Amino acid sequence: MNKLKSEEITKNIFLHTFKENKFKTNLINFYFKRPLNKEEVTYNAILPMVLQRGTNVYKTSKDLVKKLEHLYGAHISGGVTKKGERQIIRFSMSIANENYVDDSNVLYEGLELLNDIITNPILNNGVFLNDYVNQEKENLKNKIKGRSNDKMKYAVDKCVEIMCENENYGIYEYGNIHDLQKITSESLYNHYRKVINNSELDVVVVGNTDHDKIKEILLEILDINISNPTSTEYRIEEVIPTKIKEVEDEMEVNQGKLTLGYRTNIPYYDNLYPALMVYSNVLGGGANCKLFRKVREEYSLCYYIFSRLEKYKSLMLISSGIEIENFNKAKDVIKKQLIEIEKGNITDKEMDYAKKNIVNSIKQLKDTPHDLAEYIYGQIISKSIEPLEKLIDKIESIKTEQVIEVSKNIKLDTIYFITNKR
Amino acid sequence: MDIIEYENKLINERVYEKKLSNGLKIFYMPKQGYTKQYAMFATNYGSNDLKFKSNSSNTMYNTPKGAAHFLEHKMFEEPEGNSFDRFANRGANVNAYTNFNTTAYYFTSTDSFYENLTDLINFVQSPYFTEENVEKEKGIIAQEIKMYDDNPDWKVYFNLLKAMYNDHTVKNEIAGTVESINKITKDDLYNCYNTFYNPSNMAVFIVGNLDKDKIFKTIEDAFKSISKNQDSIIIEKYYPDESESINKNIIEESMSVSSPLFYVGYKDTDLKLTGNKLLGKEIELRLLLDILFGKSSELFEILYNKGLVDDSFGGEYSGGINYGHCIIGGKSKEPKTVLNIINDYIDRKLETGLMKENFERIQKKQIGQCLNQLDSIEFVGSSFISYLFKDINFLEYIDVLNNITFEKVEKRFKNSFKGEKQVLSIIK
C-alpha cells in the first residue's frame, strides 16, 4: 500500500495514515489491543461507554455532543470487537475535511476532543463518577440481554459460542451480566489506568490529510505514556471435532434460523488461506455460489444463505433462515454442497466468479474510509502489511486443486438452530 | 439531445443529464479517484403503487400487495439461467431493492463498466415470467417476509404506519403478505411491467471515474437493440383518499425482545408539495427533530439520565408526495412514561419557543453529515434517484439546508406535533 505511512511516533504509539484526497471527511480510529479473556472482557466493554459520558472540559454527554455538533457534526463512537482471541477497544471519529467547511481548525479541535475523551475523564475522588458508571452498567446490561433481539445475528454468534465454549474465542465481546454487577467506579478506574498505560495503541487515519500534520498534532496533544504493553499473543490451535454438537433453542420466531459452524484449521498466515477465501466464496459467496443456487434457487428453501470466515480463529459459518419443518432437508442440501467441492465438482466458471467477486471487493475497499481503516488495522494485527495488489495476485493465482485441498481440512463442529416454541 | 450540466461548487460535485428520445433520463456524476463504478436503473414504481391505469391499455389495474417487490425478484430471471452470471463473469455485484416509491436495480464494478451497463439495461428491459417460475419464487419471498416478521425494528415501524394510516398503501409491508403474494400471477407481473418499466417512467444514475459520452452512447445503443415498443407512456396512479386523522392511537405487539421498542409518530398533513418546496419541508423537519429530540437536546438528557432511553433514541422524518410522518423512538423499559414526558416537553417548548443557537449548531451538524454521506457512492445513488422521482435534484440538498432559516423551523414547529395526529407503536 504505497499511500500508507506507518510510524512509531512515540514509544509504543503507532500512527498509520492513508492519504486519499477524494474524501470529504477524515476518519481517525484509535485501537487499543487487549487479550480476550473472562477477567477483563466486561471491563473493556463498559470502558468506552463511561469515557464518552464526560471529560474535565466537557463534563456531560450533552456538552460533548454540543461540541461535536459545532465541529460540523463530527461523529465519535467507541466500542469493542474481537479479532481472534483479542479484544479491541476502538474509538472512532469521523470529521468534515476543512476544505469543505468554514473552519480551518476543525481537525485540530476534533483530535483535541477525542484525546480529551480517552485521556481526561471527569473524576470524583480519583475515580469515575458513580452516576455515570451506574447508568452505563444498566445500559450494558440491557445490551447484553438484548442480544437475542436480532435473531439472524444471534444465531451465528451463539453457534460460535457453543463451538468455542472451552476457548477464549467463545467469550461474548460485550461481557456478561454476572461480572458487570461487580464493577465499581474504583475497579473500573483501575482497569482504565491499565488499559491506557499498558496496551498496544494504533492510530489509523484515512482522509485528505498529511501524515506529518497528524503526527505533529498527536505529539502535541496526546496525553498517553505506554510502557510494557500487555501481550495479546495467542496460539491458533488445530481443533478436530470428535463429535458434532447439535443444539436447538426455542424462541418466539416465525422462521427457523440455522447456523452450521465449521473448523477450517487453516490459520490466516497459512499459504492456503487465500484458497480458503475462494472456497468459502464458491460455497456461499454471492448469487452464483453453490448454496444460493441450490438451497434458494433450486429448492426455494430460503431467502438468505451465506458462508463467512472468522479470519483470526479459523472458523467458517454458514447461516440461513428456513421454514422450521425444513430443518433436515436444508441441512442435508447444505452439507451436500461441501461434499460436492470435496469431490472436485467445481466448474471453471464457479472458480472464476468466486475469484472475481473477491478481487472486486478488495478493490472497492479503497473507496470507503471505514472499510479501508479496518483493513489496514487487520493487516497490522496480522503483522503483514502488504499492498492490496499483492493479495489480489494471490487470489487470482488460486487453482481448483488448492480449493479441493482446503476442503479436506473443513470439519463440521456445531449445528445450531433457533426453532419456535411448540 | 443536449446534455445539461449541474454544478455545486460548495461540495465540488457535478452531474450531467441527458434525456433520450424514449423519455429515459440519464444522470452521470463523475467521482475522481474512485475505483468503484456504480450504475442504478430505477423505475418510479414501488410498493405503494397498487392501483393504476395508463394510456397504452386504458385498463384499470388493481394488483395484490407486494407486486412491485415480486416483480423485482423476477426481473433477474431469463430463459437460460439468470442475469447474475454475466455480472459475476466480470466480478461485478448486481442487486436490487424495492421501497414505497421506487424499484431500483444496480451494480458495482471495478472493471468492464460499459459491458455491465449494457447488461443492466438489457435485463431490466427483458421480462421473462412463466407460470412455473412465478410459482417457484413464492417460497423464497415467503421466507423473506418471515425474516422481516422476526425483525422487531421492522415490526415496530410498520405497526406505527398501520396505526397512522387508515387507507393509504404506505401502511402495507413492502413485500406484501404470504397470502397476498400467493395471489400474484404471471399476468399481474406483465401488467405492472408494461406500465412502469417504460423508459419514460425510469431513470439511470451513474457514479464513477468514467467517460460521459461513452456512458450516454452505451445506453442509447442498448435501447436501439431492444426491439419493443418504446413509445412514452402516461401513467395515472390511484391512492385511496387518506383522511387527515389517524387510524388508531396505539398498536402494541408482543415479540421475543428483552426490552420494549417504541416509536411515537406524528402524521404530516402538509402534503402535495414537490420539488424544492418538498425538500425544504423535509429539511426543516429534520432540523426540528434533531433540535428537539437529538443527543444534545434537553429531552434526551432527561430521559437518558433517568434510564428511560439509551443512545438509540432519536427522531427522523420520512415521506413522499402524498404522505409523510415524523417518528421519534428507540428502546425503553417504559414507553408510555416516555410518551408522557415527550408530550409535556413539547407543550413546554411550544410555550418557551426554540433557541436560535441550537438551530445554528444543528444546522452545522447536518451540513457535516451531508458531506459525510457524499463519501458513500451507494448513498448518493439511492438518494439521487429517490429525490429525482420527487422532482428534487439531490445536488442542491446542501444549498437548501444552508438556506433554511430559524424562522422557518419555528413556524414548522407550531404545526407539526398536534396531539390528535400522534400515534404510538410498541413491541414488548
Coordinates of C-alpha atoms in Angstrom, one line a residue, chain B:
Chain B
M1 CA -30.4 15.8 -27.4
D2 CA -28.5 18.2 -25.3
I3 CA -26.5 17.5 -22.2
I4 CA -27.4 19.6 -19.1
E5 CA -24.7 20.2 -16.5
Y6 CA -25.4 20.9 -12.8
E7 CA -22.6 22.0 -10.7
N8 CA -22.3 22.6 -7.0
K9 CA -19.0 24.4 -6.2
L10 CA -19.5 24.2 -2.5
I11 CA -19.2 20.4 -2.4
N12 CA -17.1 20.2 -5.6
E13 CA -19.5 17.9 -7.4
R14 CA -21.3 18.0 -10.7
V15 CA -23.9 15.9 -12.5
Y16 CA -24.6 15.6 -16.3
E17 CA -28.1 14.9 -17.5
K18 CA -29.2 13.6 -20.9
K19 CA -32.8 12.7 -21.9
L20 CA -33.2 10.1 -24.6
S21 CA -36.0 10.3 -27.2
N22 CA -37.8 7.4 -25.5
G23 CA -38.1 9.6 -22.4
L24 CA -35.4 8.0 -20.3
K25 CA -33.4 10.3 -18.1
I26 CA -29.7 9.5 -17.6
F27 CA -27.5 11.2 -15.0
Y28 CA -23.8 10.9 -14.5
M29 CA -21.8 12.1 -11.5
P30 CA -18.0 11.9 -12.0
K31 CA -16.0 10.9 -9.0
Q32 CA -12.3 11.3 -9.5
G33 CA -10.1 8.9 -7.6
Y34 CA -12.7 6.2 -7.1
T35 CA -12.1 2.7 -8.2
K36 CA -15.7 1.7 -7.7
Q37 CA -18.1 2.2 -10.5
Y38 CA -21.8 2.3 -9.9
A39 CA -24.9 2.3 -12.0
M40 CA -28.5 2.3 -11.0
F41 CA -31.5 1.8 -13.3
A42 CA -34.7 2.6 -11.5
T43 CA -38.4 2.9 -12.1
N44 CA -40.8 5.3 -10.4
Y45 CA -42.8 2.5 -9.0
G46 CA -42.9 1.0 -5.6
S47 CA -45.0 -1.0 -3.1
N48 CA -47.4 2.0 -2.7
D49 CA -48.5 1.8 -6.3
L50 CA -51.1 -0.9 -6.4
K51 CA -53.9 0.7 -8.5
F52 CA -53.1 2.3 -11.8
K53 CA -54.0 2.9 -15.4
S54 CA -52.0 4.0 -18.5
N55 CA -52.8 5.4 -21.9
S56 CA -51.4 2.3 -23.5
S57 CA -54.1 -0.1 -22.4
N58 CA -56.6 2.0 -20.6
T59 CA -57.5 -0.8 -18.2
M60 CA -57.6 0.0 -14.5
Y61 CA -55.4 -2.5 -12.7
N62 CA -55.7 -3.3 -9.0
T63 CA -52.8 -5.5 -8.0
P64 CA -52.1 -7.6 -4.9
K65 CA -49.9 -6.2 -2.2
G66 CA -46.2 -6.9 -2.8
A67 CA -46.5 -6.9 -6.6
A68 CA -43.6 -4.4 -7.2
H69 CA -41.3 -6.4 -4.9
F70 CA -42.3 -9.7 -6.6
L71 CA -41.5 -8.2 -10.0
E72 CA -38.1 -7.1 -8.7
H73 CA -37.3 -10.7 -7.8
K74 CA -38.4 -12.0 -11.2
M75 CA -36.6 -9.5 -13.4
F76 CA -33.4 -11.4 -12.8
E77 CA -34.9 -14.5 -14.5
E78 CA -34.0 -15.3 -18.1
P79 CA -34.9 -18.1 -20.5
E80 CA -31.5 -19.6 -19.8
G81 CA -30.4 -19.2 -16.2
N82 CA -30.4 -15.7 -14.7
S83 CA -28.7 -12.4 -15.2
F84 CA -26.4 -12.8 -12.2
D85 CA -24.0 -14.9 -14.3
R86 CA -22.9 -12.2 -16.8
F87 CA -22.1 -9.7 -14.0
A88 CA -20.3 -12.3 -12.0
N89 CA -18.2 -13.1 -15.0
R90 CA -16.8 -9.6 -14.8
G91 CA -16.6 -9.6 -11.0
A92 CA -19.4 -7.1 -10.7
N93 CA -22.1 -7.3 -8.0
V94 CA -25.7 -6.8 -9.1
N95 CA -28.6 -6.3 -6.8
A96 CA -32.0 -4.6 -6.5
Y97 CA -34.3 -3.2 -3.9
T98 CA -37.9 -2.1 -3.7
N99 CA -39.3 0.6 -1.4
F100 CA -42.5 2.5 -1.1
N101 CA -42.0 4.5 -4.3
T102 CA -39.0 3.1 -6.2
T103 CA -37.7 -0.2 -7.6
A104 CA -34.0 0.0 -8.3
Y105 CA -31.5 -2.3 -10.0
Y106 CA -27.9 -1.6 -9.6
F107 CA -24.4 -2.9 -9.9
T108 CA -21.0 -2.0 -8.6
S109 CA -17.9 -2.9 -10.5
T110 CA -14.2 -2.0 -10.8
D111 CA -13.8 -3.1 -14.4
S112 CA -15.7 -3.6 -17.7
F113 CA -18.2 -0.9 -16.7
Y114 CA -19.8 -0.3 -20.1
E115 CA -20.4 -4.0 -20.7
N116 CA -22.0 -4.3 -17.3
L117 CA -24.1 -1.2 -18.1
T118 CA -25.4 -2.7 -21.3
D119 CA -26.4 -5.8 -19.4
L120 CA -28.1 -3.8 -16.7
I121 CA -30.3 -2.1 -19.3
N122 CA -30.9 -5.3 -21.2
F123 CA -32.0 -7.4 -18.3
V124 CA -34.3 -4.8 -16.8
Q125 CA -35.8 -4.3 -20.3
S126 CA -36.3 -8.1 -20.9
P127 CA -39.0 -9.7 -18.7
Y128 CA -39.3 -13.4 -18.7
F129 CA -42.1 -14.7 -16.5
T130 CA -43.7 -18.1 -16.7
E131 CA -46.3 -19.7 -14.5
E132 CA -43.7 -22.1 -13.3
N133 CA -41.0 -19.5 -12.4
V134 CA -43.6 -17.3 -10.7
E135 CA -44.8 -20.2 -8.5
K136 CA -41.3 -21.1 -7.5
E137 CA -40.5 -17.7 -6.3
K138 CA -43.3 -17.7 -3.8
G139 CA -41.5 -20.0 -1.4
I140 CA -38.4 -17.7 -1.5
I141 CA -40.4 -14.5 -0.9
A142 CA -42.4 -16.2 1.9
Q143 CA -39.1 -16.7 3.7
E144 CA -38.1 -13.1 3.1
I145 CA -41.5 -12.0 4.6
K146 CA -40.9 -14.3 7.6
M147 CA -37.4 -12.9 8.1
Y148 CA -38.9 -9.4 8.4
D149 CA -41.6 -10.8 10.7
D150 CA -38.9 -11.8 13.1
N151 CA -37.2 -8.4 13.0
P152 CA -38.6 -6.2 15.8
D153 CA -37.2 -3.0 14.4
W154 CA -39.1 -3.6 11.2
K155 CA -42.3 -4.6 13.0
V156 CA -42.3 -1.6 15.3
Y157 CA -42.1 0.7 12.2
F158 CA -44.8 -1.0 10.2
N159 CA -47.2 -1.1 13.2
L160 CA -46.6 2.6 13.5
L161 CA -47.7 3.1 9.9
K162 CA -50.7 0.9 10.4
A163 CA -51.7 3.0 13.4
M164 CA -51.2 6.2 11.5
Y165 CA -52.8 5.5 8.1
N166 CA -56.4 4.5 7.6
D167 CA -56.2 3.6 3.9
H168 CA -53.0 4.8 2.3
T169 CA -51.0 2.0 0.8
V170 CA -47.9 3.1 2.7
K171 CA -49.2 1.1 5.6
N172 CA -48.7 -2.2 3.7
E173 CA -45.4 -4.1 4.1
I174 CA -43.2 -3.7 1.0
A175 CA -43.1 -7.4 0.2
G176 CA -46.8 -7.9 0.9
T177 CA -48.0 -10.9 3.0
V178 CA -47.7 -14.6 2.4
E179 CA -51.4 -14.5 1.5
S180 CA -51.2 -11.6 -1.0
I181 CA -48.1 -12.9 -2.8
N182 CA -49.8 -16.3 -3.3
K183 CA -52.4 -14.5 -5.4
I184 CA -49.8 -12.9 -7.8
T185 CA -49.8 -14.3 -11.3
K186 CA -47.6 -14.0 -14.3
D187 CA -50.2 -11.7 -15.9
D188 CA -50.1 -9.3 -12.9
L189 CA -46.3 -9.1 -13.3
Y190 CA -46.6 -8.4 -17.0
N191 CA -49.2 -5.7 -16.5
C192 CA -47.1 -3.9 -13.9
Y193 CA -44.0 -4.4 -16.0
N194 CA -45.6 -3.0 -19.2
T195 CA -46.8 0.1 -17.4
F196 CA -44.0 1.1 -15.1
Y197 CA -40.9 -0.2 -16.8
N198 CA -41.4 2.0 -19.8
P199 CA -38.2 4.1 -20.2
S200 CA -40.2 7.3 -19.9
N201 CA -41.0 6.3 -16.3
M202 CA -37.4 5.4 -15.5
A203 CA -34.0 6.9 -14.8
V204 CA -30.4 5.8 -14.8
F205 CA -27.9 7.2 -12.3
I206 CA -24.2 6.6 -12.7
V207 CA -21.2 7.4 -10.4
G208 CA -17.5 6.7 -11.0
N209 CA -14.4 7.8 -12.8
L210 CA -15.9 7.3 -16.3
D211 CA -16.3 8.8 -19.7
K212 CA -19.5 10.8 -20.0
D213 CA -20.0 10.5 -23.8
K214 CA -19.4 6.8 -23.7
I215 CA -22.0 6.3 -21.0
F216 CA -24.7 8.1 -22.9
K217 CA -23.8 6.2 -26.1
T218 CA -23.7 2.8 -24.4
I219 CA -27.2 3.3 -23.1
E220 CA -28.6 4.7 -26.4
D221 CA -27.1 1.7 -28.2
A222 CA -28.6 -0.7 -25.7
F223 CA -32.0 0.7 -26.3
K224 CA -31.5 0.6 -30.1
S225 CA -31.1 -3.2 -29.9
I226 CA -34.2 -3.8 -27.9
S227 CA -37.0 -4.4 -30.3
K228 CA -40.0 -3.5 -28.4
N229 CA -42.4 -0.6 -28.4
Q230 CA -40.7 2.3 -26.7
D231 CA -43.4 5.0 -27.0
S232 CA -43.6 7.1 -23.9
I233 CA -46.4 6.3 -21.6
I234 CA -48.7 8.4 -19.4
I235 CA -49.4 6.7 -16.1
E236 CA -52.1 7.5 -13.6
K237 CA -51.7 6.2 -10.1
Y238 CA -54.6 6.0 -7.7
Y239 CA -54.2 6.1 -4.0
P240 CA -57.1 5.7 -1.5
D241 CA -58.3 9.0 -0.1
E242 CA -56.5 9.3 3.2
S243 CA -58.2 11.2 5.9
E244 CA -56.1 13.7 7.9
S245 CA -56.9 11.9 11.1
I246 CA -55.1 8.8 12.4
N247 CA -56.4 5.3 12.4
K248 CA -55.5 4.2 15.9
N249 CA -53.8 5.8 18.9
I250 CA -51.7 2.8 19.7
I251 CA -50.6 -0.6 18.5
E252 CA -48.8 -3.0 20.9
E253 CA -47.5 -6.3 19.9
S254 CA -45.6 -9.0 21.7
M255 CA -42.3 -10.5 20.3
S256 CA -39.3 -12.0 21.9
V257 CA -37.4 -8.9 22.9
S258 CA -35.5 -8.2 26.1
S259 CA -36.8 -4.6 26.5
P260 CA -39.6 -2.9 24.6
L261 CA -39.0 -0.9 21.3
F262 CA -41.2 2.0 20.6
Y263 CA -42.0 4.7 18.0
V264 CA -44.1 7.8 18.5
G265 CA -45.3 9.1 15.2
Y266 CA -46.9 12.3 14.0
K267 CA -48.9 12.3 10.8
D268 CA -47.9 15.1 8.4
T269 CA -50.8 16.8 6.8
D270 CA -48.8 19.5 4.9
L271 CA -48.8 17.4 1.7
K272 CA -48.8 17.6 -2.1
L273 CA -45.6 19.6 -2.3
T274 CA -43.0 18.8 -4.9
G275 CA -39.5 19.9 -5.8
N276 CA -37.6 22.2 -3.5
K277 CA -40.7 23.1 -1.5
L278 CA -40.9 19.4 -0.5
L279 CA -37.2 19.2 0.1
G280 CA -37.4 22.4 2.2
K281 CA -40.1 20.9 4.4
E282 CA -38.2 17.7 4.8
I283 CA -35.0 19.5 5.9
E284 CA -36.9 21.9 8.2
L285 CA -38.4 18.9 9.9
R286 CA -35.1 17.1 10.2
L287 CA -33.5 20.1 11.8
L288 CA -36.5 20.5 14.1
L289 CA -36.5 16.8 15.2
D290 CA -32.8 17.0 15.8
I291 CA -33.1 20.2 17.9
L292 CA -35.9 18.7 20.0
F293 CA -35.0 15.1 20.3
G294 CA -31.3 14.8 19.3
K295 CA -28.4 13.8 21.6
S296 CA -27.8 17.5 22.6
S297 CA -31.5 18.1 23.5
E298 CA -32.8 18.8 27.0
L299 CA -35.2 15.9 26.5
F300 CA -32.6 13.3 25.6
E301 CA -30.6 14.3 28.7
I302 CA -33.6 13.9 31.0
L303 CA -34.6 10.6 29.5
Y304 CA -31.1 9.2 29.4
N305 CA -30.2 10.2 32.9
K306 CA -33.5 8.6 34.2
G307 CA -32.5 5.4 32.4
L308 CA -35.7 5.6 30.3
V309 CA -33.9 5.5 26.9
D310 CA -30.5 4.5 25.6
D311 CA -28.4 6.0 22.8
S312 CA -30.7 4.5 20.1
F313 CA -33.2 7.3 20.9
G314 CA -33.8 10.0 18.2
G315 CA -36.2 11.5 15.7
E316 CA -36.4 11.3 11.9
Y317 CA -38.8 12.4 9.1
S318 CA -39.7 10.4 6.1
G319 CA -42.3 10.9 3.5
G320 CA -43.3 11.2 -0.2
I321 CA -45.5 13.5 -2.1
N322 CA -48.8 12.3 -0.7
Y323 CA -47.9 11.1 2.8
G324 CA -45.3 11.8 5.5
H325 CA -44.6 11.3 9.2
C326 CA -42.2 12.4 11.9
I327 CA -41.1 9.5 14.1
I328 CA -39.4 9.6 17.5
G329 CA -38.3 6.5 19.3
G330 CA -35.9 3.9 20.5
K331 CA -35.8 1.3 23.3
S332 CA -37.3 1.8 26.7
K333 CA -38.5 -0.2 29.6
E334 CA -41.4 2.2 29.9
P335 CA -42.5 3.6 26.5
K336 CA -45.7 5.1 27.9
T337 CA -43.9 7.1 30.5
V338 CA -41.6 8.3 27.8
L339 CA -44.6 9.4 25.8
N340 CA -46.0 11.4 28.7
I341 CA -42.6 13.1 29.1
I342 CA -42.4 13.9 25.4
N343 CA -45.9 15.4 25.5
D344 CA -45.1 17.6 28.4
Y345 CA -41.8 18.6 26.8
I346 CA -43.5 19.6 23.5
D347 CA -46.1 21.7 25.4
R348 CA -43.4 23.4 27.3
K349 CA -41.3 24.1 24.3
L350 CA -44.2 25.4 22.4
E351 CA -44.7 28.0 25.1
T352 CA -41.0 28.9 25.5
G353 CA -40.0 28.6 21.9
L354 CA -36.9 27.3 20.3
M355 CA -33.4 28.8 20.8
K356 CA -31.6 30.2 17.8
E357 CA -28.2 29.0 18.9
N358 CA -29.4 25.4 19.0
F359 CA -30.8 25.8 15.5
E360 CA -27.4 27.2 14.2
R361 CA -25.5 24.4 15.8
I362 CA -27.7 21.6 14.5
Q363 CA -27.6 23.2 11.0
K364 CA -23.8 23.0 11.1
K365 CA -24.0 19.4 12.2
Q366 CA -26.3 18.4 9.4
I367 CA -24.0 20.1 6.8
G368 CA -21.2 17.9 8.1
Q369 CA -23.3 14.8 7.9
C370 CA -24.2 15.7 4.3
L371 CA -20.5 15.9 3.4
N372 CA -20.0 12.5 5.1
Q373 CA -22.8 11.0 3.0
L374 CA -21.3 12.3 -0.2
D375 CA -18.3 10.0 0.5
S376 CA -20.6 7.0 0.0
I377 CA -21.3 6.2 -3.6
E378 CA -24.2 3.9 -2.7
F379 CA -25.8 6.5 -0.5
V380 CA -25.5 9.2 -3.2
G381 CA -27.0 6.8 -5.8
S382 CA -30.1 5.8 -3.9
S383 CA -30.7 9.3 -2.6
F384 CA -30.3 10.9 -6.0
I385 CA -32.9 8.5 -7.6
S386 CA -35.4 8.7 -4.8
Y387 CA -35.3 12.6 -4.8
L388 CA -35.4 12.6 -8.6
F389 CA -38.8 10.9 -8.5
K390 CA -40.0 13.8 -6.3
D391 CA -38.6 16.4 -8.7
I392 CA -35.7 17.2 -6.5
N393 CA -32.1 17.5 -7.5
F394 CA -30.1 15.9 -4.7
L395 CA -27.1 18.0 -5.6
E396 CA -29.0 21.0 -4.2
Y397 CA -29.6 19.4 -0.8
I398 CA -26.8 21.1 0.9
D399 CA -27.8 24.5 -0.5
V400 CA -31.4 24.2 0.6
L401 CA -30.1 23.1 4.0
N402 CA -27.8 26.2 4.2
N403 CA -30.7 28.5 3.3
I404 CA -33.2 27.3 5.9
T405 CA -33.8 30.0 8.4
F406 CA -34.6 29.7 12.1
E407 CA -38.0 31.4 11.5
K408 CA -39.0 28.6 9.0
V409 CA -38.2 25.9 11.6
E410 CA -40.0 27.8 14.3
K411 CA -43.1 28.0 12.1
R412 CA -42.9 24.3 11.2
F413 CA -42.7 23.6 15.0
K414 CA -46.1 25.2 15.6
N415 CA -47.9 22.8 13.3
S416 CA -46.1 19.5 13.4
F417 CA -46.8 17.9 16.8
K418 CA -50.6 18.0 17.2
G419 CA -51.9 15.6 19.8
E420 CA -54.6 14.3 17.6
K421 CA -52.1 13.3 14.9
Q422 CA -50.0 11.3 17.4
V423 CA -49.7 7.5 17.4
L424 CA -47.7 5.1 19.4
S425 CA -46.3 1.7 18.4
I426 CA -44.8 -0.7 21.0
I427 CA -43.1 -4.1 20.6
K428 CA -42.7 -5.7 24.0

